[in-house]
Short mmCIF file of C-alpha atoms and ligand atoms in Angstrom, two decimals:
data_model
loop_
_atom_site.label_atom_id
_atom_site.label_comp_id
_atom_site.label_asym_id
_atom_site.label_seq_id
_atom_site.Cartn_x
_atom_site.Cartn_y
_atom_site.Cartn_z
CA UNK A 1 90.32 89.42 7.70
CA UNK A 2 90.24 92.62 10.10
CA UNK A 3 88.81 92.04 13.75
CA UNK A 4 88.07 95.03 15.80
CA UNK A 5 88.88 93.89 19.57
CA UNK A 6 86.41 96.30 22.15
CA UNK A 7 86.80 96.25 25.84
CA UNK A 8 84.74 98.07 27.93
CA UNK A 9 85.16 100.11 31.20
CA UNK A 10 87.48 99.14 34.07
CA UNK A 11 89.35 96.74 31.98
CA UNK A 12 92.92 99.32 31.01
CA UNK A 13 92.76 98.46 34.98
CA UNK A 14 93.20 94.30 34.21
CA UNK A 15 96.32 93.13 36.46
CA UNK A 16 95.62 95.35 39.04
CA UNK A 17 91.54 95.34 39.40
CA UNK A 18 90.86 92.32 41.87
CA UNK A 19 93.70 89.61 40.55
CA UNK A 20 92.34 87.15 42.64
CA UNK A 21 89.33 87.04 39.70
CA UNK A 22 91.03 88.69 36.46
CA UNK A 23 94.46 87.45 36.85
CA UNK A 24 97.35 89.59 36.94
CA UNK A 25 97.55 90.14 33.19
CA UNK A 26 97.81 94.15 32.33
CA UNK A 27 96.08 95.86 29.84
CA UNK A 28 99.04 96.07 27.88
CA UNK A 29 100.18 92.38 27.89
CA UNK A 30 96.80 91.84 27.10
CA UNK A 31 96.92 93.94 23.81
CA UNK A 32 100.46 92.69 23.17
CA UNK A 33 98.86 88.88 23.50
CA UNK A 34 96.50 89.55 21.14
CA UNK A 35 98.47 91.64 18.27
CA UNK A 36 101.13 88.51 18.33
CA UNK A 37 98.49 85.76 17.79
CA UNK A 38 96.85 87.73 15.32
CA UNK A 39 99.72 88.93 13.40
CA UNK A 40 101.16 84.59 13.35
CA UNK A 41 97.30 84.07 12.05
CA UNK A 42 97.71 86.78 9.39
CA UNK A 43 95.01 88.67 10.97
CA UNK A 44 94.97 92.72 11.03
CA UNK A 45 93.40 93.49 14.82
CA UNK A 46 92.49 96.90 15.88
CA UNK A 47 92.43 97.75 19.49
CA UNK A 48 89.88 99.63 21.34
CA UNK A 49 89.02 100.38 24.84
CA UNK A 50 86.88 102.61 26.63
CA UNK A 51 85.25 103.39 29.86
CA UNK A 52 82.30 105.27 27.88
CA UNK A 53 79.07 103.31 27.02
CA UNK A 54 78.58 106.47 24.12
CA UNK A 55 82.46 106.22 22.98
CA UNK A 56 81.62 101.93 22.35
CA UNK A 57 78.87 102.86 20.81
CA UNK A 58 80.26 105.13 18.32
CA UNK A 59 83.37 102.40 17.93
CA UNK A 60 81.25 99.92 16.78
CA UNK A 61 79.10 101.93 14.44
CA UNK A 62 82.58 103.42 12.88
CA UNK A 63 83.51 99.67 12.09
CA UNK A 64 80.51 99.18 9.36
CA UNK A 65 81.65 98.65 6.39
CA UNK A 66 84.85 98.50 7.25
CA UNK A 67 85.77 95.48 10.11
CA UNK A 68 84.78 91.21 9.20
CA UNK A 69 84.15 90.30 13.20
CA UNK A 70 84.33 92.01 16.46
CA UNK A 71 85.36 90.61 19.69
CA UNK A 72 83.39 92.57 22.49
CA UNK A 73 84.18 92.47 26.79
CA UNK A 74 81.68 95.31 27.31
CA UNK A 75 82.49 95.07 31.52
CA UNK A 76 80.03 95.97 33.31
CA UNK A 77 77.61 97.29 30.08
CA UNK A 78 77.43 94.20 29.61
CA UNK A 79 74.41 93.70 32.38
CA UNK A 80 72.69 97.12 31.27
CA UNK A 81 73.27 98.13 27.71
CA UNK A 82 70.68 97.78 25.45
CA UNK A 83 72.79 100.52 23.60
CA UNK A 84 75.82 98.49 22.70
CA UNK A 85 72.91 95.72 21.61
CA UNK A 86 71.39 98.23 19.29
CA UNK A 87 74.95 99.13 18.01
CA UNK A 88 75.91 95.41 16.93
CA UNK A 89 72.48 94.59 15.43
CA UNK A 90 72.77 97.99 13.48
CA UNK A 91 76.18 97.45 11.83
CA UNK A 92 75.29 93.38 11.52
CA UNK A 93 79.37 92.41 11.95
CA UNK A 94 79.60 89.04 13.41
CA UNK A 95 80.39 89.23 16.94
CA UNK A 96 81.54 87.10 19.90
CA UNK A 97 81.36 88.12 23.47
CA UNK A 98 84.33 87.32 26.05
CA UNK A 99 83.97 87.82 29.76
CA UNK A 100 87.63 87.01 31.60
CA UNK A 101 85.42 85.59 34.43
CA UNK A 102 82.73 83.29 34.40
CA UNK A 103 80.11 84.88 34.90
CA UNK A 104 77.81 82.64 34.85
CA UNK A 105 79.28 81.76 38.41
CA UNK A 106 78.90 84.91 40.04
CA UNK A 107 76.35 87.65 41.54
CA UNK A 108 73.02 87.37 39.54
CA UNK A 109 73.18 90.38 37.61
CA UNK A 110 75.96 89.30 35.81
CA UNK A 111 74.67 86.23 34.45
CA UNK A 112 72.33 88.89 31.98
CA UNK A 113 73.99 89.89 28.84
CA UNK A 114 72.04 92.68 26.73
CA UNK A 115 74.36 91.47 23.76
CA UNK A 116 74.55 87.60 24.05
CA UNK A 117 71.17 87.24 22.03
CA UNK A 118 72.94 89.06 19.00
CA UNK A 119 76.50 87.36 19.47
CA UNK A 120 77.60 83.92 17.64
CA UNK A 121 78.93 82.70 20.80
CA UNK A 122 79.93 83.90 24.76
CA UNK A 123 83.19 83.24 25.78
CA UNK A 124 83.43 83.35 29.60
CA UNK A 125 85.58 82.18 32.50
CA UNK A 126 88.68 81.19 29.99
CA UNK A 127 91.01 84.13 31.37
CA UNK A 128 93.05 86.25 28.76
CA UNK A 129 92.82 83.11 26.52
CA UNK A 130 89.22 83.41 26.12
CA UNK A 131 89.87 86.72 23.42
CA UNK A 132 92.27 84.56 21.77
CA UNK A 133 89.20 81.85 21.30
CA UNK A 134 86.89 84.14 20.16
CA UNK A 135 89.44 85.34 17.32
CA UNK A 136 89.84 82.27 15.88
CA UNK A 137 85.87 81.57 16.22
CA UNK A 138 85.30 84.57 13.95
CA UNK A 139 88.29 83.55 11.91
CA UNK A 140 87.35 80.19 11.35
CA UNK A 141 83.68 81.47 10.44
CA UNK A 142 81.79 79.22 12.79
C1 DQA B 201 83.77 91.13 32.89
C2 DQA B 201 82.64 90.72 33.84
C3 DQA B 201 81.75 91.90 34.16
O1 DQA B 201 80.71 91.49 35.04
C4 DQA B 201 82.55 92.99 34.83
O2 DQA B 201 81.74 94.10 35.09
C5 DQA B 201 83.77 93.35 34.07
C6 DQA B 201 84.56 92.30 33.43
C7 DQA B 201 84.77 89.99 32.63
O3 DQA B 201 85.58 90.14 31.72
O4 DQA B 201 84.77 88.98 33.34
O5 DQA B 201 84.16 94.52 34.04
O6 DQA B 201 83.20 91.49 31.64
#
């Protein structure tokens, strides 16, 4: 099993972009986090982050063929990126979207996701833990 783990812009800034709604986890421990669960699970992870809607893009279209699930935090594309969408449904990978927040819960235009429709499941307002969640989602098959 080989996830591919995308986050989008602003979030190599986690821990120091407003804690008081994405924690004080860094980038880093984030990535760290991740690698240790997935290596217990006997999972191979690949980490990716960029600030470019065109650099995601090309991510996920590099990862046909080669990547069984993505987990995707697109940030802010997530609200405008009918790019990314296009991306997902082009390679076909399962996917599942995390948002640290709930965003569900907050300003209107982030309660629309361009790539919900194509993802299994949205995992938001969970923290950190929520990536964790989505891994074993795609894991488990669900
Ligand atoms: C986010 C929520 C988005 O609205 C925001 O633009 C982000 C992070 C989250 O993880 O909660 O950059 O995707």
């Amino acid at each position: 099993m080989k996830i591919l783990v995308i986050n989008g812009p602003n979030l190599n800034m986690l821990g120091i972009r407003e804690p008081d709604i994405y924690g004080r986890v860094t980038y880093t421990d984030l990535c760290d986090m991740i690698l240790e669960y997935a290596l217990n699970k006997n999972i191979e992870v690949e980490l990716y982050q960029s600030n470019h809607e065109g650099d995601l893009v090309d991510k996920i279209q590099e990862a046909y063929g080669k990547t069984d699930g993505i987990v995707i935090n697109p940030g802010a594309y997530t609200h405008t990126s009918v790019a990314i969408l296009d991306a997902l449904k082009a390679v076909a990978i399962p996917a599942v979207e995390v948002h640290i927040s709930d965003v569900d819960a907050r300003e209107e235009f982030r309660q629309i996701s361009y790539i919900r429709s194509y993802c299994k499941a949205t995992i938001s307002g969970r923290g950190v833990q929520g990536y964790l969640d989505a891994i074993d989602l795609l894991n488990n098959g669900d």
